[in-house]
XYZ file of N, CA and C in Angstrom:
294
model
N -13.604 -14.066 7.700
C -13.421 -15.499 7.548
C -12.381 -15.976 8.559
N -12.688 -16.994 9.273
C -11.789 -17.539 10.274
C -11.104 -18.779 9.720
N -9.798 -18.813 9.850
C -9.025 -19.947 9.346
C -8.190 -20.602 10.434
N -8.422 -20.252 11.665
C -7.582 -20.763 12.741
C -8.137 -22.079 13.284
N -7.227 -22.904 13.760
C -7.630 -24.195 14.316
C -8.541 -24.036 15.517
N -8.245 -23.040 16.361
C -9.055 -22.924 17.575
C -10.520 -22.598 17.278
N -10.798 -21.871 16.220
C -12.186 -21.596 15.849
C -12.841 -22.886 15.344
N -12.122 -23.622 14.522
C -12.654 -24.885 14.006
C -12.936 -25.857 15.150
N -11.991 -25.993 16.086
C -12.187 -26.876 17.237
C -13.387 -26.427 18.067
N -13.461 -25.130 18.289
C -14.556 -24.595 19.092
C -15.910 -24.872 18.438
N -16.029 -24.600 17.144
C -17.297 -24.805 16.462
C -17.713 -26.277 16.499
N -16.744 -27.155 16.310
C -17.048 -28.581 16.386
C -17.515 -28.942 17.796
N -16.827 -28.430 18.791
C -17.157 -28.717 20.191
C -18.546 -28.192 20.548
N -18.818 -26.947 20.229
C -20.096 -26.356 20.632
C -21.251 -26.978 19.843
N -21.002 -27.336 18.596
C -22.053 -27.987 17.812
C -22.415 -29.356 18.398
N -21.404 -30.052 18.893
C -21.621 -31.379 19.466
C -22.176 -31.321 20.885
N -21.602 -30.457 21.724
C -21.940 -30.437 23.151
C -23.045 -29.450 23.532
N -23.107 -28.319 22.820
C -24.070 -27.267 23.166
C -24.765 -26.707 21.932
N -25.457 -27.545 21.165
C -26.103 -27.046 19.943
C -27.129 -25.951 20.236
N -27.764 -26.001 21.419
C -28.720 -24.966 21.801
C -28.054 -23.602 21.923
N -26.871 -23.560 22.507
C -26.130 -22.309 22.644
C -25.694 -21.793 21.277
N -25.198 -22.673 20.442
C -24.791 -22.274 19.091
C -25.982 -21.706 18.327
N -27.127 -22.375 18.396
C -28.317 -21.894 17.689
C -28.761 -20.543 18.212
N -28.677 -20.355 19.517
C -29.054 -19.070 20.123
C -28.157 -17.933 19.612
N -26.861 -18.193 19.554
C -25.910 -17.180 19.077
C -26.176 -16.848 17.620
N -26.446 -17.879 16.821
C -26.741 -17.672 15.395
C -28.049 -16.907 15.239
N -29.083 -17.319 15.973
C -30.387 -16.659 15.875
C -30.321 -15.178 16.235
N -29.463 -14.835 17.191
C -29.305 -13.433 17.593
C -28.461 -12.637 16.595
N -27.855 -13.335 15.632
C -27.002 -12.654 14.658
C -25.663 -12.242 15.246
N -25.214 -12.958 16.270
C -23.988 -12.587 16.971
C -22.845 -13.583 16.766
N -22.980 -14.485 15.806
C -21.953 -15.521 15.651
C -20.598 -14.923 15.262
N -20.582 -13.966 14.346
C -19.304 -13.372 13.944
C -18.660 -12.653 15.126
N -19.451 -11.888 15.852
C -18.929 -11.178 17.030
C -18.400 -12.177 18.060
N -19.132 -13.242 18.286
C -18.759 -14.274 19.249
C -17.436 -14.929 18.855
N -17.306 -15.311 17.585
C -16.085 -15.968 17.113
C -14.907 -15.003 17.078
N -15.166 -13.750 16.742
C -14.105 -12.742 16.721
C -13.565 -12.519 18.129
N -14.459 -12.465 19.096
C -14.041 -12.293 20.496
C -13.220 -13.501 20.958
N -13.691 -14.691 20.633
C -12.948 -15.908 20.978
C -11.571 -15.894 20.329
N -11.522 -15.555 19.055
C -10.256 -15.523 18.319
C -9.264 -14.563 18.978
N -9.729 -13.383 19.348
C -8.856 -12.393 19.991
C -8.349 -12.887 21.337
N -9.232 -13.432 22.130
C -8.841 -13.883 23.463
C -7.891 -15.076 23.404
N -8.144 -16.016 22.509
C -7.260 -17.177 22.375
C -5.899 -16.740 21.856
N -5.868 -15.877 20.847
C -4.605 -15.391 20.295
C -3.789 -14.668 21.358
N -4.440 -13.814 22.136
C -3.744 -13.104 23.220
C -3.198 -14.088 24.259
N -3.995 -15.075 24.621
C -3.556 -16.062 25.619
C -2.381 -16.886 25.102
N -2.428 -17.275 23.832
C -1.317 -18.039 23.244
C -0.055 -17.187 23.230
N -0.174 -15.926 22.862
C 0.991 -15.041 22.845
C 1.588 -14.874 24.246
N 0.732 -14.683 25.250
C 1.222 -14.534 26.625
C 1.888 -15.821 27.111
N 1.259 -16.947 26.835
C 1.814 -18.223 27.277
C 3.132 -18.513 26.569
N 3.222 -18.185 25.290
C 4.462 -18.390 24.530
C 5.582 -17.557 25.136
N 5.290 -16.310 25.470
C 6.297 -15.448 26.092
C 6.788 -16.030 27.407
N 5.862 -16.511 28.207
C 6.250 -17.107 29.494
C 7.129 -18.341 29.287
N 6.776 -19.168 28.338
C 7.573 -20.359 28.058
C 8.963 -19.982 27.543
N 9.035 -18.957 26.690
C 10.331 -18.512 26.167
C 11.209 -17.951 27.282
N 10.605 -17.223 28.199
C 11.365 -16.651 29.315
C 11.908 -17.727 30.247
N 11.190 -18.829 30.355
C 11.618 -19.877 31.285
C 12.416 -21.004 30.624
N 12.568 -20.963 29.303
C 13.297 -22.018 28.602
C 14.793 -21.684 28.540
N 15.597 -22.481 29.191
C 17.051 -22.266 29.158
C 17.597 -22.465 27.747
N 17.084 -23.467 27.049
C 17.552 -23.728 25.683
C 17.247 -22.553 24.762
N 16.042 -22.009 24.873
C 15.666 -20.864 24.041
C 16.544 -19.658 24.374
N 16.701 -19.379 25.653
C 17.514 -18.240 26.077
C 18.961 -18.384 25.615
N 19.520 -19.604 25.707
C 20.897 -19.840 25.279
C 21.041 -19.625 23.776
N 20.067 -20.075 23.006
C 20.109 -19.900 21.550
C 20.025 -18.424 21.178
N 19.176 -17.686 21.871
C 19.044 -16.249 21.609
C 20.337 -15.524 21.962
N 20.882 -15.823 23.137
C 22.094 -15.150 23.599
C 23.295 -15.436 22.708
N 23.340 -16.617 22.119
C 24.472 -16.965 21.259
C 24.231 -16.578 19.801
N 23.063 -16.009 19.508
C 22.785 -15.536 18.152
C 22.421 -16.641 17.170
N 22.077 -17.805 17.664
C 21.687 -18.909 16.778
C 20.202 -18.753 16.430
N 19.969 -17.975 15.392
C 18.606 -17.628 14.997
C 17.805 -18.862 14.581
N 18.427 -19.764 13.837
C 17.698 -20.954 13.393
C 17.265 -21.812 14.577
N 18.159 -21.978 15.537
C 17.839 -22.796 16.710
C 16.804 -22.092 17.601
N 16.958 -20.802 17.799
C 15.981 -20.081 18.628
C 14.612 -20.068 17.947
N 14.594 -19.976 16.627
C 13.327 -20.029 15.892
C 12.657 -21.381 16.027
N 13.441 -22.444 15.910
C 12.887 -23.790 16.028
C 12.347 -24.032 17.438
N 13.106 -23.635 18.440
C 12.656 -23.804 19.825
C 11.430 -22.926 20.079
N 11.463 -21.715 19.566
C 10.318 -20.809 19.715
C 9.054 -21.393 19.098
N 9.185 -22.024 17.932
C 8.020 -22.660 17.294
C 7.474 -23.802 18.145
N 8.358 -24.595 18.716
C 7.920 -25.688 19.589
C 7.213 -25.157 20.836
N 7.768 -24.076 21.389
C 7.145 -23.481 22.574
C 5.773 -22.900 22.243
N 5.647 -22.309 21.058
C 4.335 -21.776 20.631
C 3.322 -22.906 20.466
N 3.751 -24.013 19.892
C 2.857 -25.161 19.743
C 2.425 -25.677 21.114
N 3.343 -25.702 22.055
C 3.029 -26.125 23.418
C 2.013 -25.162 24.045
N 2.215 -23.876 23.831
C 1.292 -22.871 24.360
C -0.090 -23.030 23.729
N -0.129 -23.253 22.424
C -1.413 -23.430 21.742
C -2.168 -24.632 22.292
N -1.463 -25.710 22.515
C -2.087 -26.922 23.049
C -2.703 -26.639 24.427
N -1.940 -25.967 25.279
C -2.426 -25.659 26.633
C -3.641 -24.736 26.586
N -3.578 -23.725 25.763
C -4.683 -22.771 25.661
C -5.907 -23.452 25.052
N -5.709 -24.234 24.009
C -6.841 -24.910 23.378
C -7.559 -25.818 24.365
N -6.799 -26.526 25.173
C -7.403 -27.462 26.113
C -8.199 -26.754 27.204
N -7.876 -25.519 27.479
C -8.603 -24.815 28.533
C -9.627 -23.834 27.972
N -9.207 -22.927 27.140
C -10.101 -21.863 26.693
C -11.175 -22.321 25.726
N -10.814 -23.094 24.743
C -11.760 -23.418 23.684
C -12.918 -24.248 24.214
N -12.617 -25.206 25.052
C -13.659 -26.096 25.511
C -14.425 -25.553 26.711
N -13.992 -24.426 27.250
C -14.702 -23.797 28.348
C -15.317 -22.462 27.973
N -15.019 -21.951 26.779
C -15.475 -20.639 26.341
C -17.004 -20.567 26.362
N -17.503 -19.663 27.117
C -18.937 -19.402 27.199
C -19.747 -20.650 27.501
N -19.163 -21.556 28.235
C -19.859 -22.785 28.615
C -20.648 -22.500 29.878
N -21.770 -21.879 29.693
C -22.584 -21.391 30.827
C -23.656 -22.398 31.191
């Protein structure tokens, strides 16, 4: 069962823009495999992008270095949301758009 936003966004997008592709994937019995692959790739991309943002954020680095866990956590959450937005805008709407 998928509960992530990116799967929901993707399914809505493909149903609206490429219903033929969605039907083909379902007919082949590959929808779970397809969504699982998308989920893994999006999660990996979000994690990589979050790491890059954390490495380049002076505020995050300063909070970590000073031991302010609450502040570093809050900044880290914002950076993750930023990473998710960037990944969603690129990967989800282009995934298997052949």
